[in-house]
Tab-separated table of C-alpha atoms in Angstrom:
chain	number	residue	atom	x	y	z
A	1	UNK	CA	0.000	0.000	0.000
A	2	UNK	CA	1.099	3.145	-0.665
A	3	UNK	CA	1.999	5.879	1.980
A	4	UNK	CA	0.497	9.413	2.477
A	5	UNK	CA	1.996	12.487	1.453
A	6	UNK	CA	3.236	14.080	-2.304
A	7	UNK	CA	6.066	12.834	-4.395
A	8	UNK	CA	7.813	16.323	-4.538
A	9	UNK	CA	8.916	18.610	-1.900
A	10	UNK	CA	10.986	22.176	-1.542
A	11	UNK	CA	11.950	24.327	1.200
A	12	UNK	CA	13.201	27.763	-0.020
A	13	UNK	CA	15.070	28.720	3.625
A	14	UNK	CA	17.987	26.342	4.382
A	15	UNK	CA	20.620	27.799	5.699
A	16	UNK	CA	23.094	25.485	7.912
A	17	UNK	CA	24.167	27.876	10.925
A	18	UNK	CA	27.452	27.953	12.594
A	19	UNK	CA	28.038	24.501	14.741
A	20	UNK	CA	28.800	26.902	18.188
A	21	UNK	CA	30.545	25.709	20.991
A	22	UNK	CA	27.968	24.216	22.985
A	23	UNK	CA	26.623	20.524	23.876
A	24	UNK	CA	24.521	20.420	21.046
A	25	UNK	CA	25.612	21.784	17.600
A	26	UNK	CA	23.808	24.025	15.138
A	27	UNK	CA	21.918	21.609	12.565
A	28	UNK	CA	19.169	21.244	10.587
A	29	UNK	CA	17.457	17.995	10.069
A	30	UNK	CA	15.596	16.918	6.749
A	31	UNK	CA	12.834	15.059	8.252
A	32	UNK	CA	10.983	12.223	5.867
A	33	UNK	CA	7.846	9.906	6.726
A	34	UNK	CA	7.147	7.061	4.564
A	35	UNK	CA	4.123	5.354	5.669
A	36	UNK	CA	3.756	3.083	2.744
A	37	UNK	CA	4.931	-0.867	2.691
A	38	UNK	CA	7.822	-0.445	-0.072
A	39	UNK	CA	11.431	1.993	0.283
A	40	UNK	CA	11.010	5.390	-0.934
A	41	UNK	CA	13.722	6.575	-2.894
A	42	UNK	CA	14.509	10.049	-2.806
A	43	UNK	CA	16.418	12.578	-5.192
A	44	UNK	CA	17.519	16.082	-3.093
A	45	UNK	CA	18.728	18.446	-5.054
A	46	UNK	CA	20.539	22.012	-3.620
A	47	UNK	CA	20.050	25.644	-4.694
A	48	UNK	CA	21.998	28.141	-4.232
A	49	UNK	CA	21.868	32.152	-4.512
A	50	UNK	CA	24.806	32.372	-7.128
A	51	UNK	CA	25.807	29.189	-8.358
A	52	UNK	CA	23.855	26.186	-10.648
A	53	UNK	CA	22.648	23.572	-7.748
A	54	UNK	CA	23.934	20.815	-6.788
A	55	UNK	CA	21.416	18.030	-7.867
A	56	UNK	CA	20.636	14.545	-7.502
A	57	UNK	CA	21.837	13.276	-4.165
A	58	UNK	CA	20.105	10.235	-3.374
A	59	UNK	CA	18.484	8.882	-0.449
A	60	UNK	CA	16.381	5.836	0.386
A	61	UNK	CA	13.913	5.761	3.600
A	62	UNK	CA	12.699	2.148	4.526
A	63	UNK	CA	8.908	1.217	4.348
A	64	UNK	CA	7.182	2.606	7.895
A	65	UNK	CA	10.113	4.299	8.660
A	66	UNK	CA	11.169	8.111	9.215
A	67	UNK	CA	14.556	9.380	8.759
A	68	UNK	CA	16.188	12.386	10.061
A	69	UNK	CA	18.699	13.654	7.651
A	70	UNK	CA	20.972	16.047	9.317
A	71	UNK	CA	22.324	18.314	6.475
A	72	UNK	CA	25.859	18.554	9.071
A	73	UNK	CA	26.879	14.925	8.176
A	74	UNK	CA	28.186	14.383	4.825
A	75	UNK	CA	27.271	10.568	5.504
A	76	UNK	CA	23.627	10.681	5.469
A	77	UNK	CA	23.761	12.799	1.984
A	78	UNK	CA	25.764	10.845	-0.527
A	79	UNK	CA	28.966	12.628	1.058
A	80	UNK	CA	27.688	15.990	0.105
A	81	UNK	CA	29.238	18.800	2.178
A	82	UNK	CA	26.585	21.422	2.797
A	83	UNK	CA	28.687	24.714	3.635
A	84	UNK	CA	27.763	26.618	7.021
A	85	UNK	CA	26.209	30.238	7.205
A	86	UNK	CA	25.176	30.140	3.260
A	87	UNK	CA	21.377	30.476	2.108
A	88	UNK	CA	20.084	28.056	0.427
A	89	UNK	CA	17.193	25.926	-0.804
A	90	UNK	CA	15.922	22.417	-1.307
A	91	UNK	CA	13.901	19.916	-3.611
A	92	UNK	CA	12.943	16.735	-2.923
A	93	UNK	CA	11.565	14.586	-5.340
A	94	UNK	CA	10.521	10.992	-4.318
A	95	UNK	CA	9.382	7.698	-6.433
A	96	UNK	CA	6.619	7.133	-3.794
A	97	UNK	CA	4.062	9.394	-1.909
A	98	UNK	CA	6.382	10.596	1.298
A	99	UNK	CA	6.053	13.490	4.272
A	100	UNK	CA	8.520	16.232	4.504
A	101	UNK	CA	9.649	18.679	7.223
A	102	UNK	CA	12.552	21.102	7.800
A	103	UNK	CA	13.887	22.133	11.022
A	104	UNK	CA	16.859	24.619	12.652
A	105	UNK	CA	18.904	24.393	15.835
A	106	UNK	CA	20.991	27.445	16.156
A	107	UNK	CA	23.108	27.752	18.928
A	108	UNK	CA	25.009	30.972	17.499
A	109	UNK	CA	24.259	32.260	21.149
A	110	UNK	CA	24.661	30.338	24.599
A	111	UNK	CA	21.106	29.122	24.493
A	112	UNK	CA	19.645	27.308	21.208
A	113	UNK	CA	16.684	28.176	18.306
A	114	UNK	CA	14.606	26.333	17.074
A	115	UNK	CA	12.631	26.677	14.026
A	116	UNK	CA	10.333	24.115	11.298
A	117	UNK	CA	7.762	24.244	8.854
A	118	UNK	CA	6.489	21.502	6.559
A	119	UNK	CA	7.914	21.727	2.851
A	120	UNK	CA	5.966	22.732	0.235
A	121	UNK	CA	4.049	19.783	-1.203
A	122	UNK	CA	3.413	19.435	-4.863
A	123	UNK	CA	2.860	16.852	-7.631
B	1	UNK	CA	-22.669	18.625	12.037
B	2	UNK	CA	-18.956	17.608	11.328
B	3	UNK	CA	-16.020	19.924	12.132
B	4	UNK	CA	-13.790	21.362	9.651
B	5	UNK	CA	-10.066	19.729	8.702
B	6	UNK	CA	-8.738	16.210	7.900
B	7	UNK	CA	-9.119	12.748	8.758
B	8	UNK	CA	-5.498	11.816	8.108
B	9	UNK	CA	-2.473	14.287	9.701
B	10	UNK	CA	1.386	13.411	9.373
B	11	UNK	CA	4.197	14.663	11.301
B	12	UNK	CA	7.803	13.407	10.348
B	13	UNK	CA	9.638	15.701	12.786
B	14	UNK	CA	9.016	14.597	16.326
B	15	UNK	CA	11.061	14.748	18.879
B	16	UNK	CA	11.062	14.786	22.548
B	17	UNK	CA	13.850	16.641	24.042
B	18	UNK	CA	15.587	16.140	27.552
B	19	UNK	CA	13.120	17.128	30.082
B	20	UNK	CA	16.148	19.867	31.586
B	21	UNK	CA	16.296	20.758	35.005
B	22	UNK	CA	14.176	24.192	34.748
B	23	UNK	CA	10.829	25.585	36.148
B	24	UNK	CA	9.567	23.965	32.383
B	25	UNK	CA	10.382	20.371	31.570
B	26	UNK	CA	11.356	20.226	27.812
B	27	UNK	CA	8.388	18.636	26.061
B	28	UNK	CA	6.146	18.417	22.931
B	29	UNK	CA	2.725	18.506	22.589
B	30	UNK	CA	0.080	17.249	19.572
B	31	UNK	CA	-2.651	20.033	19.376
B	32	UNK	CA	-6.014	18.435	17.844
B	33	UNK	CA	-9.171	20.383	17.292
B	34	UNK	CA	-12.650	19.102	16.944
B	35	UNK	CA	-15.072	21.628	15.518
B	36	UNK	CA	-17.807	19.280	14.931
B	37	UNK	CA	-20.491	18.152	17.191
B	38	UNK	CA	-19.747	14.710	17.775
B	39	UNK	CA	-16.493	13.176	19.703
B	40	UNK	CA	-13.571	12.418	17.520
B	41	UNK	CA	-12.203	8.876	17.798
B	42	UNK	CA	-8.029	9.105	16.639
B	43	UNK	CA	-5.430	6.716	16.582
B	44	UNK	CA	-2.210	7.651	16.841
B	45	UNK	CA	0.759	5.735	14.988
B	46	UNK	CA	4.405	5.883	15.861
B	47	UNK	CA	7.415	5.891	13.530
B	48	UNK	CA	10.779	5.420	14.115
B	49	UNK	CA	14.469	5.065	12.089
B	50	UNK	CA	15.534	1.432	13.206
B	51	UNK	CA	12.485	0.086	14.349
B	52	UNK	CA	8.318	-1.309	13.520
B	53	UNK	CA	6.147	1.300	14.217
B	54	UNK	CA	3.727	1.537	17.141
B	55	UNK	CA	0.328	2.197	15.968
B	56	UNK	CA	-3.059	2.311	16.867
B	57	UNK	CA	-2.821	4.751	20.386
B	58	UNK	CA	-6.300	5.783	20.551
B	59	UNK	CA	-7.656	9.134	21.795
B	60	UNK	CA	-10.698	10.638	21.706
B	61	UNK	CA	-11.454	14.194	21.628
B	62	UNK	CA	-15.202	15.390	22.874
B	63	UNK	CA	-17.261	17.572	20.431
B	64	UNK	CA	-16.346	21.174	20.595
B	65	UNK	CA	-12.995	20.611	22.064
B	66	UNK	CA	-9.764	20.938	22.276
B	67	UNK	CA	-6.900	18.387	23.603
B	68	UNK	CA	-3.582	19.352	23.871
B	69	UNK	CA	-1.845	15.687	24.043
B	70	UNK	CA	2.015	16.103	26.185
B	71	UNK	CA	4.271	13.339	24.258
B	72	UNK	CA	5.981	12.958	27.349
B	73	UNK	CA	3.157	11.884	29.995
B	74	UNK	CA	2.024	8.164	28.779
B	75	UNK	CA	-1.094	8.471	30.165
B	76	UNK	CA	-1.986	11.069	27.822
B	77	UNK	CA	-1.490	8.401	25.088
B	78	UNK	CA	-2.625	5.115	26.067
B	79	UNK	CA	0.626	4.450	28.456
B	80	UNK	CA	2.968	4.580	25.390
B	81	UNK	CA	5.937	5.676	26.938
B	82	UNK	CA	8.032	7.967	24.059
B	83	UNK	CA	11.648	7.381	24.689
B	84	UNK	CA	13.675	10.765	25.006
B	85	UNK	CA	16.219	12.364	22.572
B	86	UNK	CA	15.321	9.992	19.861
B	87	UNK	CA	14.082	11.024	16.463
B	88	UNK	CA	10.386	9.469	15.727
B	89	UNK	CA	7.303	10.769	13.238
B	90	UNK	CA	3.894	10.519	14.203
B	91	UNK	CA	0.459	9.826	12.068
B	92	UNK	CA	-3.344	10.233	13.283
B	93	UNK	CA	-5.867	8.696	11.423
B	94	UNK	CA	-9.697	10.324	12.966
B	95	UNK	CA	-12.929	8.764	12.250
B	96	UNK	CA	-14.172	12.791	11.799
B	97	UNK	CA	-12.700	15.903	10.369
B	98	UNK	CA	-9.909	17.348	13.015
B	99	UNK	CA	-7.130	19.790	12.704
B	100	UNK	CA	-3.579	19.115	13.854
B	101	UNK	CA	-0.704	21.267	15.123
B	102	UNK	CA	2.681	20.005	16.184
B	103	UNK	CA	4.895	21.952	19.161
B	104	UNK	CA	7.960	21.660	20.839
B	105	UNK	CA	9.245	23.468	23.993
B	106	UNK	CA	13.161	22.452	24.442
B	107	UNK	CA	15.070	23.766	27.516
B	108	UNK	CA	18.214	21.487	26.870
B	109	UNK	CA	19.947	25.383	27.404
B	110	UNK	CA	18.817	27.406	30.108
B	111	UNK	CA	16.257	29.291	28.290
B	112	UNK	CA	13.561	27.621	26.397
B	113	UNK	CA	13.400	27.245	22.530
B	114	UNK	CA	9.889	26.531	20.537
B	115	UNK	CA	9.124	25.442	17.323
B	116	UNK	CA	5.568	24.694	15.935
B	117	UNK	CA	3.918	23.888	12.690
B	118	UNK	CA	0.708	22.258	11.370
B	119	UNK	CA	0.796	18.393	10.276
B	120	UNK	CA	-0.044	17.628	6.945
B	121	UNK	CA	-3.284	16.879	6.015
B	122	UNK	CA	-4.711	14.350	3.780
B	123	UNK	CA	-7.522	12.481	3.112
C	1	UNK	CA	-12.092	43.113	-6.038
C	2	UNK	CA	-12.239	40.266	-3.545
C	3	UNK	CA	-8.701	39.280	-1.511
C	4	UNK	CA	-6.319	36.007	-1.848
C	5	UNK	CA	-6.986	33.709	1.112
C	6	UNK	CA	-10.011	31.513	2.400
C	7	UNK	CA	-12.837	32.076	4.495
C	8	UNK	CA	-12.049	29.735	7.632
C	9	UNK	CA	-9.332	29.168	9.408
C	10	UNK	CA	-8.304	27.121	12.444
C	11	UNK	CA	-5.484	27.356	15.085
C	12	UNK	CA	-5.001	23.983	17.314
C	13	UNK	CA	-2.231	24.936	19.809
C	14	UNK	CA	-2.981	28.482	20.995
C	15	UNK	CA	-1.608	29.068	24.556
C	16	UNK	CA	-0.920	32.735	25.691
C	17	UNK	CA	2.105	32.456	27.878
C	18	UNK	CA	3.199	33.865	31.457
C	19	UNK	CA	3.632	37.705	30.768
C	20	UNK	CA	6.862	37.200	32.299
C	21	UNK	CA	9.099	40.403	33.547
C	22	UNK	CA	11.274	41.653	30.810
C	23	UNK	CA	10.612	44.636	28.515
C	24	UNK	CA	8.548	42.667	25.778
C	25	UNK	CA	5.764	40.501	27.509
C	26	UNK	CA	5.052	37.461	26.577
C	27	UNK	CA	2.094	37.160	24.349
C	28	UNK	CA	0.125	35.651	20.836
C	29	UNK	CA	-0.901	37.428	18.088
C	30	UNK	CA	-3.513	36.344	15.520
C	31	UNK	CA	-2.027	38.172	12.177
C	32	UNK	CA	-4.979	38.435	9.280
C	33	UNK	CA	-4.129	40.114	5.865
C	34	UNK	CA	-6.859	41.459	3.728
C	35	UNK	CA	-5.695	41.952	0.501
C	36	UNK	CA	-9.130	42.665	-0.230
C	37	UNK	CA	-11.126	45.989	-1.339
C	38	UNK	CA	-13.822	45.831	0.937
C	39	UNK	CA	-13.189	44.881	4.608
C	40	UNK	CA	-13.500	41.664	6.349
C	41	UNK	CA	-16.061	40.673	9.153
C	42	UNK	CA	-14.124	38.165	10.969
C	43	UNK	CA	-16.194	36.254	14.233
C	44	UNK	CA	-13.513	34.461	16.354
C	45	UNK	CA	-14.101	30.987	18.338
C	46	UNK	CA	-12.629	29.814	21.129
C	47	UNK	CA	-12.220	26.504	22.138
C	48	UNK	CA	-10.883	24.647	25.369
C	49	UNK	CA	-10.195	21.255	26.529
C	50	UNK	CA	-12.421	21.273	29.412
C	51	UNK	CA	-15.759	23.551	29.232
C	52	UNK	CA	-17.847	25.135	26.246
C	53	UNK	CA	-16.657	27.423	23.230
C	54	UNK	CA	-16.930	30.754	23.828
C	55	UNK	CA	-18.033	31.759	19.773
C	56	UNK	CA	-18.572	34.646	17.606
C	57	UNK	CA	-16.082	37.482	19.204
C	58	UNK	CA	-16.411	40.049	16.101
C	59	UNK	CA	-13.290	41.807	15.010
C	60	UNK	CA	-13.088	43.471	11.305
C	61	UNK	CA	-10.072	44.251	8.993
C	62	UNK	CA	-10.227	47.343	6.477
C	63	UNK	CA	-9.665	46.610	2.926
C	64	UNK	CA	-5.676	46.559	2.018
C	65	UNK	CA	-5.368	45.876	5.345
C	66	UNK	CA	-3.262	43.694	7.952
C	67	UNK	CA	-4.325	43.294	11.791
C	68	UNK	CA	-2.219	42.054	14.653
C	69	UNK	CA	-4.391	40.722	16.985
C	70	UNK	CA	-2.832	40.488	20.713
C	71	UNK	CA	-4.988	38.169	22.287
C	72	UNK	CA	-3.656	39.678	25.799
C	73	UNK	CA	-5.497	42.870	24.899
C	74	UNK	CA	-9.284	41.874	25.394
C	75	UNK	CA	-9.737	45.272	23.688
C	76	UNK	CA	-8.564	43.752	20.568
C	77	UNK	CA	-10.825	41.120	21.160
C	78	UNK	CA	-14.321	42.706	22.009
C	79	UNK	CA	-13.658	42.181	25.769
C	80	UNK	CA	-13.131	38.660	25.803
C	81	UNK	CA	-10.048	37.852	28.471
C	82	UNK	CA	-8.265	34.998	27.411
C	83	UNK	CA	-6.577	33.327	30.466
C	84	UNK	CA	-3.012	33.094	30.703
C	85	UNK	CA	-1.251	29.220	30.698
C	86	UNK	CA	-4.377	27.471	29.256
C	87	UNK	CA	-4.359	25.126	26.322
C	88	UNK	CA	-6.854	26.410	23.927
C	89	UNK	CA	-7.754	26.562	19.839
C	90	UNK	CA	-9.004	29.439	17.617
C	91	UNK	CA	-11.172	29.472	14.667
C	92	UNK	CA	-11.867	32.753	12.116
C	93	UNK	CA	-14.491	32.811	10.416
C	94	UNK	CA	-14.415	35.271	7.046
C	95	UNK	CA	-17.436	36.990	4.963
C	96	UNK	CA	-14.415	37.465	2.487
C	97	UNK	CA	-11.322	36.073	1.760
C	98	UNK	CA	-8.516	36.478	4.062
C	99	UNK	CA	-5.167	34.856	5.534
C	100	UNK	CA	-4.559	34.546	9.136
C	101	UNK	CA	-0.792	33.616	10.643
C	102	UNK	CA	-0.500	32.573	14.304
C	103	UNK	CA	2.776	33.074	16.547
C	104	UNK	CA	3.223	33.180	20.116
C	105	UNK	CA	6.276	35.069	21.828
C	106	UNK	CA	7.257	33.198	25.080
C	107	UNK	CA	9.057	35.401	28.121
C	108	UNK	CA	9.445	32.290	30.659
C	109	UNK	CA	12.969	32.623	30.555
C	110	UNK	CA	14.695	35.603	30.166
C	111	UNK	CA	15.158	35.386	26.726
C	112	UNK	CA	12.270	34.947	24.391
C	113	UNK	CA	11.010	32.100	22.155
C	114	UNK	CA	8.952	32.610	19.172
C	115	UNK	CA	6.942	30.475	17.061
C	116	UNK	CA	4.597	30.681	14.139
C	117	UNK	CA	2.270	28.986	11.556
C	118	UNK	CA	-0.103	29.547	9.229
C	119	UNK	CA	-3.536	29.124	10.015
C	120	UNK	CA	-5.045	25.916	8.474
C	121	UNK	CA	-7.479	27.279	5.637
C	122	UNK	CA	-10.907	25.481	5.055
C	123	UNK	CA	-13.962	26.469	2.909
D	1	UNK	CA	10.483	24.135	-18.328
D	2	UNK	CA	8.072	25.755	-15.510
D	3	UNK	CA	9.415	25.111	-11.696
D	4	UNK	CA	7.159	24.054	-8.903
D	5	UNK	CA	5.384	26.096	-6.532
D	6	UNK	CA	2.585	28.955	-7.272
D	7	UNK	CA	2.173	32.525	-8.362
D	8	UNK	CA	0.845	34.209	-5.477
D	9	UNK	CA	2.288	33.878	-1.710
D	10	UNK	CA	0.922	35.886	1.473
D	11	UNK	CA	2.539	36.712	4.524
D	12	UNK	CA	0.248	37.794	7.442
D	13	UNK	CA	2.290	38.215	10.413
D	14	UNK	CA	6.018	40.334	9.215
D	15	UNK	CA	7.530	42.261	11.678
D	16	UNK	CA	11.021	43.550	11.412
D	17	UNK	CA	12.133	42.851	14.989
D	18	UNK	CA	14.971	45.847	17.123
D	19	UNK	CA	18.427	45.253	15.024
D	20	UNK	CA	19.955	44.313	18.745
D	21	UNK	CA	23.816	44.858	19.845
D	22	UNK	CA	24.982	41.151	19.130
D	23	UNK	CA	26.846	39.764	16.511
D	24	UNK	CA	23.455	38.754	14.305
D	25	UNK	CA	21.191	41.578	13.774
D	26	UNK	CA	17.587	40.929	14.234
D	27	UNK	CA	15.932	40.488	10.834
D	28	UNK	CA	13.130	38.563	8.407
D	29	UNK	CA	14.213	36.912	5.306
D	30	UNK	CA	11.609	36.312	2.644
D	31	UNK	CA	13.026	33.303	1.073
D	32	UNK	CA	12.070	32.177	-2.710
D	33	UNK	CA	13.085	29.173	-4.222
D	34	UNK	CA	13.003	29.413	-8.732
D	35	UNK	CA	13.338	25.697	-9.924
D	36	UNK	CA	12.055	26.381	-13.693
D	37	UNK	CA	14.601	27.416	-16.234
D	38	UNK	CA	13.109	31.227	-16.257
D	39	UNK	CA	14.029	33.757	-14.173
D	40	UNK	CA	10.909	34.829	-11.950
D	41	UNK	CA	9.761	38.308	-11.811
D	42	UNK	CA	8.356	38.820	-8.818
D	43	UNK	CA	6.468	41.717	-7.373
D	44	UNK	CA	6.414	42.390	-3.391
D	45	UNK	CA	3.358	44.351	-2.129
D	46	UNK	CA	3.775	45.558	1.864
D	47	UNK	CA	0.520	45.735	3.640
D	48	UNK	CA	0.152	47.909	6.994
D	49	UNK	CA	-2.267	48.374	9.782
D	50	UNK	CA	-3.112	52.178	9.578
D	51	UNK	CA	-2.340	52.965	6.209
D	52	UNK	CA	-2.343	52.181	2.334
D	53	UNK	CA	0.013	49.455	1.186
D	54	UNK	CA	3.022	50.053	-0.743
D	55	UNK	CA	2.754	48.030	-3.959
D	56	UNK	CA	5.122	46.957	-6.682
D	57	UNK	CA	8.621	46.568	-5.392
D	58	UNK	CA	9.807	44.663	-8.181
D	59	UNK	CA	12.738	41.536	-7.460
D	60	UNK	CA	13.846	39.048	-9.978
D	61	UNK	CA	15.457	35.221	-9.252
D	62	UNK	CA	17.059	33.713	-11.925
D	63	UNK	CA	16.597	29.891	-13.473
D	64	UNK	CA	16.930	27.509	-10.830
D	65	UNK	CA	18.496	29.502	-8.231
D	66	UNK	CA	17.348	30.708	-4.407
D	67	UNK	CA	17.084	34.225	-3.106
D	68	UNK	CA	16.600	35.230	0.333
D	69	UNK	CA	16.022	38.453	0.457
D	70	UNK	CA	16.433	40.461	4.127
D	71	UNK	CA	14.021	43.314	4.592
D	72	UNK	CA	16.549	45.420	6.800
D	73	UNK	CA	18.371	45.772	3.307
D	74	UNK	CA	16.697	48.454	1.144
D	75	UNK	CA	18.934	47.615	-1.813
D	76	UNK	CA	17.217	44.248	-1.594
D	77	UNK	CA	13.243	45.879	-2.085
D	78	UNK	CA	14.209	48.225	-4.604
D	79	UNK	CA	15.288	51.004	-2.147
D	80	UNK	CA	12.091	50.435	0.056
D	81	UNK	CA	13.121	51.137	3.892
D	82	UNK	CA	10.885	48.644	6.402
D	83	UNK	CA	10.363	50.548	9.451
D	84	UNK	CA	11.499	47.922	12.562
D	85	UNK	CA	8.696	47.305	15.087
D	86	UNK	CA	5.565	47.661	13.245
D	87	UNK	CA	3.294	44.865	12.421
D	88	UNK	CA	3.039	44.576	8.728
D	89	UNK	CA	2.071	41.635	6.022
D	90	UNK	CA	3.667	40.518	2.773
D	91	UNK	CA	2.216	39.607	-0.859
D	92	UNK	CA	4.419	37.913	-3.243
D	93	UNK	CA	3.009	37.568	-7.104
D	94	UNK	CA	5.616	36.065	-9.796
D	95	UNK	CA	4.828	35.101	-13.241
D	96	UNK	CA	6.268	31.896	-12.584
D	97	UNK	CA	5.891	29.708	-10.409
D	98	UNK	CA	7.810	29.767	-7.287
D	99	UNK	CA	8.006	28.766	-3.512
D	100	UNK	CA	7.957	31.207	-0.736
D	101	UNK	CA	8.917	31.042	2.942
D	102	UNK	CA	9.320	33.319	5.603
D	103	UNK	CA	11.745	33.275	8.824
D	104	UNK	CA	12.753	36.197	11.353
D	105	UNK	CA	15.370	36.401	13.680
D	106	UNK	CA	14.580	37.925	16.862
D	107	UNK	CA	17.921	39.294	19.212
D	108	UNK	CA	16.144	41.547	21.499
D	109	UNK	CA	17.214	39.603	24.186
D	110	UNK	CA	20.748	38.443	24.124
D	111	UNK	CA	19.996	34.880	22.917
D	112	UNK	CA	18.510	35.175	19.797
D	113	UNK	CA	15.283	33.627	18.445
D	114	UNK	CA	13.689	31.679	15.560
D	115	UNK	CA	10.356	31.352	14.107
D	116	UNK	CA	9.431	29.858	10.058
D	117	UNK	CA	6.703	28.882	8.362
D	118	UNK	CA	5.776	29.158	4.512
D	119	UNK	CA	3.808	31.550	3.272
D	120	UNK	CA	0.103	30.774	1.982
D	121	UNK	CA	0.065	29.623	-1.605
D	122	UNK	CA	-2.800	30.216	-3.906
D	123	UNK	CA	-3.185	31.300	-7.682
């Protein structure tokens, strides 16, 4: 069966903040929901302000699983280095109906942010 | 007469934070409103990275209500205990039209962060 | 020329925090925009978890026009006094089109928290 | 080809928070995310509370790039000066479509704060 959700997702504000100095370091986390019984596999592809983006880094999120993708390890994004304090923006796009949400932790100051909206779903 | 929103609502960002050692324990809370006139049965499913899912918490919110549901106090949901600093996505399924809003109060520094944002909707 | 928007909208987690002591007190605003050229008659509802709605406070938005509703300021909301560090839910009800934004500005601490969300739009 | 999103984005609650003494100035950033292989022509209409809105400040983001533009930076709004601490709202129209979402950074206090959510799509 397959899971709620839309096949293709963007988020216009990424921005990876400074990591701070803290117990807990500035991140943002990619956050997927697949619902349905097979793998979704997912294609993320970066924009930038002034260069041509970065596309097609792939991803695959078991059936009834979530995965938190923090943009701060290289590991969980095909090795893809995300650079810190630089705006950006993000697509997903998805072979399989999936959920898709975008958070912040900034610890630029002593005490942490938080921040998250849904992406925008389409298609 | 039924209430206005969605019988299906998705959240792939939960998270419940350390509880902290402040006048505020560090906590999130799933913000359902029934509109309509009669009671609003829900069941609540689980996601996590590594692991089956835990579904079918139910909860029932009266007609003309509002329930604020605190991930971190089990008998809120059923006696599902939510483990701590662990990432996790959550689904409700309602037998009537509800509307769902996800928050999250962390106090891991001294002063508190939020974040909120509405599920998704479907169905 | 009627505005962009819908005609109700609904607010799960609305909570109007301890004032606190700082210079900025802690507080929620309910943020409509009518982009509109007539204005908007707008009748509020407010729900709780344990008693009765209180429905239908009126409030009404000029044409081209945006409104910041403090919902510590019962003179922003016909009288009504919304109690401080209660769980409750909002709905707007529109004769036009309009778009309503939610955020809450939390003082516990000494330094503040914010978070916001679109309404979720119905009808 | 076209890129995903819609034509016409609203942004109730903007509010161009104190500037602060930190290191980050307090600030919004109107974020806008161009995946078609057009630029977008976009044009930002500022709504107010007490008096007519100011319409027409014209931005442009090219083919599959991200802008996010800062409203404490007139060059960025086509000279246009956002007064800091008045409630105000946003309208985005483009010609293509595109994907809006808007943050602010509050530093009033010392620790700074986040709050996101994307704007309201229609058209």
């Amino acid at each position: 069966m397959p899971g709620e959700g839309a096949r293709t997702w963007l988020i216009p504000d990424a921005y990876l903040p400074s990591a701070g100095a803290g117990r807990v370091a500035g991140h943002e986390a990619i956050c997927i929901l697949n619902t349905g019984d097979q793998a979704a596999r997912v294609e993320i592809d970066v924009y930038f302000e002034e260069r041509d983006p970065h596309l097609g880094v792939a991803v695959t999120i078991g059936p009834r699983r979530t995965r938190h993708i923090r943009t701060d390890r290289p590991e969980m994004l095909g090795g893809l280095k995300i650079p810190r304090e630089l705006p950006y923006a993000i697509r997903l796009r998805s072979d399989v109906p999936i959920v898709v949400q975008y958070s912040r932790l900034d610890v630029t100051q002593p005490n942490l942010a938080l921040m998250t909206t849904l992406g925008f779903a389409t298609a």
